[in-house]
Amino acid sequence: MATPLEVVDAFTDRPFAGNPAAICFLDRDAPDEWRQNVAAEMNLSETAFVRSLEDGFELRWFTPAVEVDLCGHATLAAAHALWRRNLVLIHEPIAFHTRSGTLTCTRDGDWIQLDFPATPPEICEPPAGLFDALRIERAEAVFRSKFDLLVELESIESVRKISPDFHRLNEIVTRGVIVTAQADGCEEADFVSRFFAPRCGIDEDPVCGSAHCTLAPYWSKKLGKEILIGHQISRRGGVIRISLKGDRVLLGGQATTVMVGELLADSFPVPEGGHVRAD
């Protein structure tokens, strides 16, 4: 039996930009080891596993190395793929049941809006070795959120020039490190960022939606704005529309499918009583 699979570029309106995610459509539960092997085989920052439930869809995210609790771009990609396959009507919202609770996606033309929990950061002392790992001498401030460290630098150019020592960054105890700066008028955005997560098997994530759950409350408070535009200035790059609503963050992005296929290495067991279709 074959398992349907797509690769979707998220937070972009064109192929080969934004952040690619693999979407694997399951018709039954699958062992974690099998899911992790698939994610390692795909070797993208995230592989999402989607399974239909009575009240929505189960959604789990795996990097090539670990399962994670929250992922924005693969959620957006999964919603895009479900609507594209007509598994959900285009005007209907999608409810994903995840390790971070129920996440809702809605459609607004070519844009998809994700309703995620905010993860506001609190100021902290820089962990030992952080600046050396980032190869910087100083930062405006360092913060810690539920998942990540946030490092504010003085300029867009400082963020763009960051070239971490990933071996040393891997020693810092955190899911990832967000590096950010306020936009200075030359970007059509309020702030820019990059995201590094070597402990999760991702040296640099091209566009990280969940990092913007921390960036949103941070920059909203600092700039006095509830509606913002974030530009992740990785090599591929991506744009995220942001609205802060209390303890929730609405993340808006576009997506495009670049590959559709079948996963033939379907090695987890079929339930007793016969075969289950995978289409």
mmCIF file of C-alpha atoms in Angstrom:
data_model
loop_
_atom_site.group_PDB
_atom_site.id
_atom_site.type_symbol
_atom_site.label_atom_id
_atom_site.label_comp_id
_atom_site.label_asym_id
_atom_site.label_seq_id
_atom_site.Cartn_x
_atom_site.Cartn_y
_atom_site.Cartn_z
ATOM 1 C CA MET A 1 0.000 0.000 0.000
ATOM 2 C CA ALA A 2 1.109 3.564 -0.729
ATOM 3 C CA THR A 3 0.683 6.641 1.451
ATOM 4 C CA PRO A 4 -0.101 9.977 -0.277
ATOM 5 C CA LEU A 5 2.565 12.621 0.197
ATOM 6 C CA GLU A 6 2.990 16.259 -0.839
ATOM 7 C CA VAL A 7 5.741 18.835 -0.528
ATOM 8 C CA VAL A 8 4.413 22.350 0.007
ATOM 9 C CA ASP A 9 6.357 25.614 0.178
ATOM 10 C CA ALA A 10 4.825 27.688 2.996
ATOM 11 C CA PHE A 11 4.849 31.423 3.699
ATOM 12 C CA THR A 12 5.428 32.207 0.049
ATOM 13 C CA ASP A 13 3.377 32.638 -3.122
ATOM 14 C CA ARG A 14 5.953 31.020 -5.421
ATOM 15 C CA PRO A 15 7.777 27.695 -5.567
ATOM 16 C CA PHE A 16 11.315 27.227 -4.242
ATOM 17 C CA ALA A 17 10.917 29.992 -1.651
ATOM 18 C CA GLY A 18 9.498 30.105 1.855
ATOM 19 C CA ASN A 19 9.770 26.960 3.956
ATOM 20 C CA PRO A 20 9.143 23.503 2.459
ATOM 21 C CA ALA A 21 7.213 20.902 4.444
ATOM 22 C CA ALA A 22 6.284 17.332 3.594
ATOM 23 C CA ILE A 23 2.651 16.408 4.265
ATOM 24 C CA CYS A 24 1.939 12.709 4.818
ATOM 25 C CA PHE A 25 -1.745 11.661 4.734
ATOM 26 C CA LEU A 26 -2.460 8.689 7.008
ATOM 27 C CA ASP A 27 -5.601 6.558 6.975
ATOM 28 C CA ARG A 28 -4.713 4.900 10.290
ATOM 29 C CA ASP A 29 -2.358 5.467 13.198
ATOM 30 C CA ALA A 30 1.343 4.858 12.601
ATOM 31 C CA PRO A 31 4.208 4.075 14.989
ATOM 32 C CA ASP A 32 6.342 7.002 16.091
ATOM 33 C CA GLU A 33 9.487 5.231 14.886
ATOM 34 C CA TRP A 34 8.027 4.948 11.375
ATOM 35 C CA ARG A 35 7.029 8.622 11.367
ATOM 36 C CA GLN A 36 10.506 9.618 12.498
ATOM 37 C CA ASN A 37 12.088 7.497 9.771
ATOM 38 C CA VAL A 38 9.898 9.166 7.149
ATOM 39 C CA ALA A 39 10.849 12.615 8.441
ATOM 40 C CA ALA A 40 14.533 11.702 8.327
ATOM 41 C CA GLU A 41 14.081 10.385 4.777
ATOM 42 C CA MET A 42 12.361 13.604 3.650
ATOM 43 C CA ASN A 43 15.130 15.622 5.343
ATOM 44 C CA LEU A 44 13.060 18.826 5.455
ATOM 45 C CA SER A 45 12.765 21.030 8.502
ATOM 46 C CA GLU A 46 9.337 19.471 9.188
ATOM 47 C CA THR A 47 7.260 16.539 8.002
ATOM 48 C CA ALA A 48 3.606 16.761 9.043
ATOM 49 C CA PHE A 49 1.434 13.677 9.545
ATOM 50 C CA VAL A 50 -2.287 14.294 9.026
ATOM 51 C CA ARG A 51 -5.012 11.808 9.984
ATOM 52 C CA SER A 52 -8.765 12.369 9.759
ATOM 53 C CA LEU A 53 -10.758 12.293 13.020
ATOM 54 C CA GLU A 54 -14.476 12.690 13.692
ATOM 55 C CA ASP A 55 -14.052 16.339 14.755
ATOM 56 C CA GLY A 56 -11.141 17.465 12.582
ATOM 57 C CA PHE A 57 -7.667 16.151 11.944
ATOM 58 C CA GLU A 58 -4.809 14.836 14.024
ATOM 59 C CA LEU A 59 -1.620 16.737 13.199
ATOM 60 C CA ARG A 60 1.884 15.850 14.366
ATOM 61 C CA TRP A 61 5.194 17.384 13.303
ATOM 62 C CA PHE A 62 8.606 15.713 13.052
ATOM 63 C CA THR A 63 11.962 17.233 12.166
ATOM 64 C CA PRO A 64 14.627 14.867 10.780
ATOM 65 C CA ALA A 65 15.667 14.273 14.408
ATOM 66 C CA VAL A 66 12.735 14.776 16.823
ATOM 67 C CA GLU A 67 9.005 15.349 17.213
ATOM 68 C CA VAL A 68 8.150 18.962 18.098
ATOM 69 C CA ASP A 69 5.249 20.509 20.011
ATOM 70 C CA LEU A 70 4.421 23.347 17.621
ATOM 71 C CA CYS A 71 5.155 24.173 13.987
ATOM 72 C CA GLY A 72 3.611 26.989 11.980
ATOM 73 C CA HIS A 73 4.792 26.441 8.422
ATOM 74 C CA ALA A 74 3.903 22.730 8.333
ATOM 75 C CA THR A 75 0.448 23.536 9.761
ATOM 76 C CA LEU A 76 -0.107 26.084 7.015
ATOM 77 C CA ALA A 77 1.175 23.575 4.444
ATOM 78 C CA ALA A 78 -1.136 20.849 5.771
ATOM 79 C CA ALA A 79 -4.173 23.144 5.574
ATOM 80 C CA HIS A 80 -3.226 24.173 2.032
ATOM 81 C CA ALA A 81 -2.932 20.517 0.995
ATOM 82 C CA LEU A 82 -6.286 19.527 2.536
ATOM 83 C CA TRP A 83 -8.101 22.318 0.703
ATOM 84 C CA ARG A 84 -6.223 21.590 -2.528
ATOM 85 C CA ARG A 85 -7.297 17.938 -2.372
ATOM 86 C CA ASN A 86 -10.903 18.964 -1.629
ATOM 87 C CA LEU A 87 -10.800 16.977 1.600
ATOM 88 C CA VAL A 88 -12.196 20.123 3.226
ATOM 89 C CA LEU A 89 -14.477 22.617 1.477
ATOM 90 C CA ILE A 90 -12.644 25.845 0.670
ATOM 91 C CA HIS A 91 -14.926 27.995 2.891
ATOM 92 C CA GLU A 92 -14.780 25.648 5.884
ATOM 93 C CA PRO A 93 -12.253 26.083 8.730
ATOM 94 C CA ILE A 94 -9.900 23.242 9.629
ATOM 95 C CA ALA A 95 -9.396 22.102 13.230
ATOM 96 C CA PHE A 96 -6.074 20.379 13.904
ATOM 97 C CA HIS A 97 -5.682 18.447 17.167
ATOM 98 C CA THR A 98 -2.040 18.727 18.213
ATOM 99 C CA ARG A 99 0.333 18.514 21.158
ATOM 100 C CA SER A 100 -0.268 22.276 21.581
ATOM 101 C CA GLY A 101 -4.048 21.984 21.694
ATOM 102 C CA THR A 102 -6.562 22.588 18.922
ATOM 103 C CA LEU A 103 -5.248 24.866 16.167
ATOM 104 C CA THR A 104 -7.687 26.399 13.692
ATOM 105 C CA CYS A 105 -6.951 27.395 10.098
ATOM 106 C CA THR A 106 -9.207 29.554 7.927
ATOM 107 C CA ARG A 107 -8.997 30.683 4.309
ATOM 108 C CA ASP A 108 -9.052 34.284 3.023
ATOM 109 C CA GLY A 109 -8.565 34.161 -0.736
ATOM 110 C CA ASP A 110 -5.000 33.015 -1.384
ATOM 111 C CA TRP A 111 -4.035 33.569 2.247
ATOM 112 C CA ILE A 112 -4.350 31.081 5.102
ATOM 113 C CA GLN A 113 -4.706 32.238 8.683
ATOM 114 C CA LEU A 114 -3.454 30.148 11.605
ATOM 115 C CA ASP A 115 -4.770 30.650 15.144
ATOM 116 C CA PHE A 116 -1.855 29.806 17.467
ATOM 117 C CA PRO A 117 -1.059 30.327 21.162
ATOM 118 C CA ALA A 118 1.191 33.289 21.936
ATOM 119 C CA THR A 119 4.488 32.432 23.656
ATOM 120 C CA PRO A 120 5.665 35.797 25.046
ATOM 121 C CA PRO A 121 9.321 36.030 26.064
ATOM 122 C CA GLU A 122 10.776 37.219 29.338
ATOM 123 C CA ILE A 123 14.134 38.942 29.659
ATOM 124 C CA CYS A 124 16.968 36.726 30.874
ATOM 125 C CA GLU A 125 20.711 36.596 31.215
ATOM 126 C CA PRO A 126 22.408 35.282 28.063
ATOM 127 C CA PRO A 127 23.235 31.581 28.576
ATOM 128 C CA ALA A 128 26.945 30.840 28.798
ATOM 129 C CA GLY A 129 28.433 30.465 25.331
ATOM 130 C CA LEU A 130 25.460 31.934 23.440
ATOM 131 C CA PHE A 131 27.272 34.973 22.015
ATOM 132 C CA ASP A 132 30.295 32.883 21.070
ATOM 133 C CA ALA A 133 28.039 30.353 19.334
ATOM 134 C CA LEU A 134 26.318 33.149 17.387
ATOM 135 C CA ARG A 135 29.685 34.808 16.740
ATOM 136 C CA ILE A 136 28.488 38.172 18.049
ATOM 137 C CA GLU A 137 29.987 40.493 20.637
ATOM 138 C CA ARG A 138 26.809 41.958 22.065
ATOM 139 C CA ALA A 139 23.027 42.106 21.783
ATOM 140 C CA GLU A 140 20.397 44.698 22.574
ATOM 141 C CA ALA A 141 18.722 42.163 24.870
ATOM 142 C CA VAL A 142 18.169 38.421 25.343
ATOM 143 C CA PHE A 143 14.849 36.804 26.240
ATOM 144 C CA ARG A 144 13.502 33.293 26.811
ATOM 145 C CA SER A 145 10.062 32.027 25.756
ATOM 146 C CA LYS A 146 8.353 28.687 26.310
ATOM 147 C CA PHE A 147 10.374 27.102 23.504
ATOM 148 C CA ASP A 148 13.187 29.400 22.372
ATOM 149 C CA LEU A 149 15.714 32.098 23.110
ATOM 150 C CA LEU A 150 15.169 35.483 21.450
ATOM 151 C CA VAL A 151 18.144 37.730 20.729
ATOM 152 C CA GLU A 152 17.531 41.293 19.547
ATOM 153 C CA LEU A 153 20.330 42.869 17.499
ATOM 154 C CA GLU A 154 20.850 46.487 16.539
ATOM 155 C CA SER A 155 20.119 46.311 12.809
ATOM 156 C CA ILE A 156 18.825 44.282 9.883
ATOM 157 C CA GLU A 157 22.371 43.950 8.612
ATOM 158 C CA SER A 158 23.482 42.440 11.927
ATOM 159 C CA VAL A 159 20.772 39.779 11.570
ATOM 160 C CA ARG A 160 21.629 39.161 7.926
ATOM 161 C CA LYS A 161 25.333 38.657 8.690
ATOM 162 C CA ILE A 162 24.850 36.100 11.485
ATOM 163 C CA SER A 163 26.886 32.959 10.777
ATOM 164 C CA PRO A 164 26.590 30.697 13.835
ATOM 165 C CA ASP A 165 28.937 27.985 14.991
ATOM 166 C CA PHE A 166 26.261 25.278 14.928
ATOM 167 C CA HIS A 167 28.336 22.784 16.900
ATOM 168 C CA ARG A 168 28.546 25.260 19.789
ATOM 169 C CA LEU A 169 24.955 26.440 19.343
ATOM 170 C CA ASN A 170 23.847 22.830 19.727
ATOM 171 C CA GLU A 171 25.179 22.945 23.293
ATOM 172 C CA ILE A 172 22.777 25.744 24.310
ATOM 173 C CA VAL A 173 19.753 24.225 26.081
ATOM 174 C CA THR A 174 16.810 25.518 24.064
ATOM 175 C CA ARG A 175 14.637 24.360 21.172
ATOM 176 C CA GLY A 176 16.006 27.164 19.004
ATOM 177 C CA VAL A 177 17.431 30.673 18.870
ATOM 178 C CA ILE A 178 15.503 33.531 17.252
ATOM 179 C CA VAL A 179 17.626 36.473 16.097
ATOM 180 C CA THR A 180 15.687 39.635 15.294
ATOM 181 C CA ALA A 181 15.889 43.371 14.632
ATOM 182 C CA GLN A 182 13.475 46.169 13.902
ATOM 183 C CA ALA A 183 12.999 46.978 10.231
ATOM 184 C CA ASP A 184 14.455 50.346 9.276
ATOM 185 C CA GLY A 185 12.312 51.387 6.343
ATOM 186 C CA CYS A 186 14.162 49.452 3.657
ATOM 187 C CA GLU A 187 12.057 46.353 4.361
ATOM 188 C CA GLU A 188 8.295 46.155 3.804
ATOM 189 C CA ALA A 189 7.964 44.792 7.317
ATOM 190 C CA ASP A 190 7.987 45.834 10.958
ATOM 191 C CA PHE A 191 10.805 43.478 11.921
ATOM 192 C CA VAL A 192 13.100 40.837 10.477
ATOM 193 C CA SER A 193 14.279 37.557 11.951
ATOM 194 C CA ARG A 194 16.190 34.331 11.468
ATOM 195 C CA PHE A 195 15.783 31.053 13.355
ATOM 196 C CA PHE A 196 18.407 28.445 14.248
ATOM 197 C CA ALA A 197 17.549 25.051 15.803
ATOM 198 C CA PRO A 198 20.485 22.600 15.544
ATOM 199 C CA ARG A 199 19.261 20.667 18.608
ATOM 200 C CA CYS A 200 16.183 19.741 16.531
ATOM 201 C CA GLY A 201 18.269 18.740 13.528
ATOM 202 C CA ILE A 202 17.669 22.063 11.716
ATOM 203 C CA ASP A 203 20.643 24.405 11.468
ATOM 204 C CA GLU A 204 18.510 27.227 10.024
ATOM 205 C CA ASP A 205 14.759 27.049 9.513
ATOM 206 C CA PRO A 206 13.890 29.116 6.407
ATOM 207 C CA VAL A 207 10.603 30.505 7.820
ATOM 208 C CA CYS A 208 9.421 29.523 11.291
ATOM 209 C CA GLY A 209 5.776 30.219 12.105
ATOM 210 C CA SER A 210 6.004 29.146 15.744
ATOM 211 C CA ALA A 211 8.923 31.535 16.334
ATOM 212 C CA HIS A 212 6.525 34.331 15.393
ATOM 213 C CA CYS A 213 4.338 33.312 18.334
ATOM 214 C CA THR A 214 7.179 34.802 20.396
ATOM 215 C CA LEU A 215 8.115 37.596 17.981
ATOM 216 C CA ALA A 216 4.497 38.820 17.779
ATOM 217 C CA PRO A 217 3.979 39.740 21.460
ATOM 218 C CA TYR A 218 7.557 41.024 21.704
ATOM 219 C CA TRP A 219 7.373 43.450 18.780
ATOM 220 C CA SER A 220 3.726 44.312 19.428
ATOM 221 C CA LYS A 221 4.640 45.592 22.883
ATOM 222 C CA LYS A 222 7.798 47.333 21.712
ATOM 223 C CA LEU A 223 6.245 49.032 18.672
ATOM 224 C CA GLY A 224 2.777 49.605 20.138
ATOM 225 C CA LYS A 225 1.087 47.741 17.256
ATOM 226 C CA GLU A 226 -1.266 44.747 17.190
ATOM 227 C CA ILE A 227 -0.985 44.161 13.434
ATOM 228 C CA LEU A 228 2.516 43.526 12.113
ATOM 229 C CA ILE A 229 4.450 42.132 9.172
ATOM 230 C CA GLY A 230 7.399 39.848 9.836
ATOM 231 C CA HIS A 231 10.059 39.100 7.218
ATOM 232 C CA GLN A 232 12.289 36.098 7.833
ATOM 233 C CA ILE A 233 15.460 36.891 5.940
ATOM 234 C CA SER A 234 16.873 33.416 5.412
ATOM 235 C CA ARG A 235 18.240 32.496 1.995
ATOM 236 C CA ARG A 236 14.781 31.373 0.846
ATOM 237 C CA GLY A 237 12.939 34.080 2.758
ATOM 238 C CA GLY A 238 9.289 34.418 3.709
ATOM 239 C CA VAL A 239 6.619 36.889 4.864
ATOM 240 C CA ILE A 240 4.133 36.450 7.713
ATOM 241 C CA ARG A 241 1.142 38.670 8.471
ATOM 242 C CA ILE A 242 0.553 38.881 12.213
ATOM 243 C CA SER A 243 -2.365 39.941 14.412
ATOM 244 C CA LEU A 244 -2.083 39.713 18.189
ATOM 245 C CA LYS A 245 -5.368 38.829 19.916
ATOM 246 C CA GLY A 246 -4.797 38.575 23.663
ATOM 247 C CA ASP A 247 -3.051 35.282 24.344
ATOM 248 C CA ARG A 248 -3.463 34.137 20.718
ATOM 249 C CA VAL A 249 -1.516 35.003 17.582
ATOM 250 C CA LEU A 250 -3.079 34.982 14.110
ATOM 251 C CA LEU A 251 -0.421 34.118 11.529
ATOM 252 C CA GLY A 252 -1.216 34.705 7.856
ATOM 253 C CA GLY A 253 0.682 33.195 4.969
ATOM 254 C CA GLN A 254 0.453 31.770 1.477
ATOM 255 C CA ALA A 255 1.554 28.372 0.177
ATOM 256 C CA THR A 256 2.162 26.482 -3.046
ATOM 257 C CA THR A 257 2.449 22.753 -3.755
ATOM 258 C CA VAL A 258 5.676 21.745 -5.515
ATOM 259 C CA MET A 259 5.459 17.951 -5.467
ATOM 260 C CA VAL A 260 2.769 15.271 -5.225
ATOM 261 C CA GLY A 261 3.578 11.572 -4.877
ATOM 262 C CA GLU A 262 3.258 8.370 -2.907
ATOM 263 C CA LEU A 263 5.305 6.956 -0.090
ATOM 264 C CA LEU A 264 5.899 3.292 -0.895
ATOM 265 C CA ALA A 265 7.751 2.371 2.298
ATOM 266 C CA ASP A 266 4.504 1.681 4.127
ATOM 267 C CA SER A 267 5.802 -0.734 6.732
ATOM 268 C CA PHE A 268 3.367 -0.232 9.596
ATOM 269 C CA PRO A 269 0.664 -2.891 10.035
ATOM 270 C CA VAL A 270 -2.819 -2.911 8.532
ATOM 271 C CA PRO A 271 -5.577 -3.320 11.165
ATOM 272 C CA GLU A 272 -7.137 -6.758 11.495
ATOM 273 C CA GLY A 273 -10.085 -7.399 9.222
ATOM 274 C CA GLY A 274 -8.674 -6.411 5.874
ATOM 275 C CA HIS A 275 -6.977 -3.718 3.895
ATOM 276 C CA VAL A 276 -7.504 0.013 4.321
ATOM 277 C CA ARG A 277 -7.449 2.284 1.312
ATOM 278 C CA ALA A 278 -4.816 5.035 1.328
ATOM 279 C CA ASP A 279 -6.521 7.393 -1.117
#
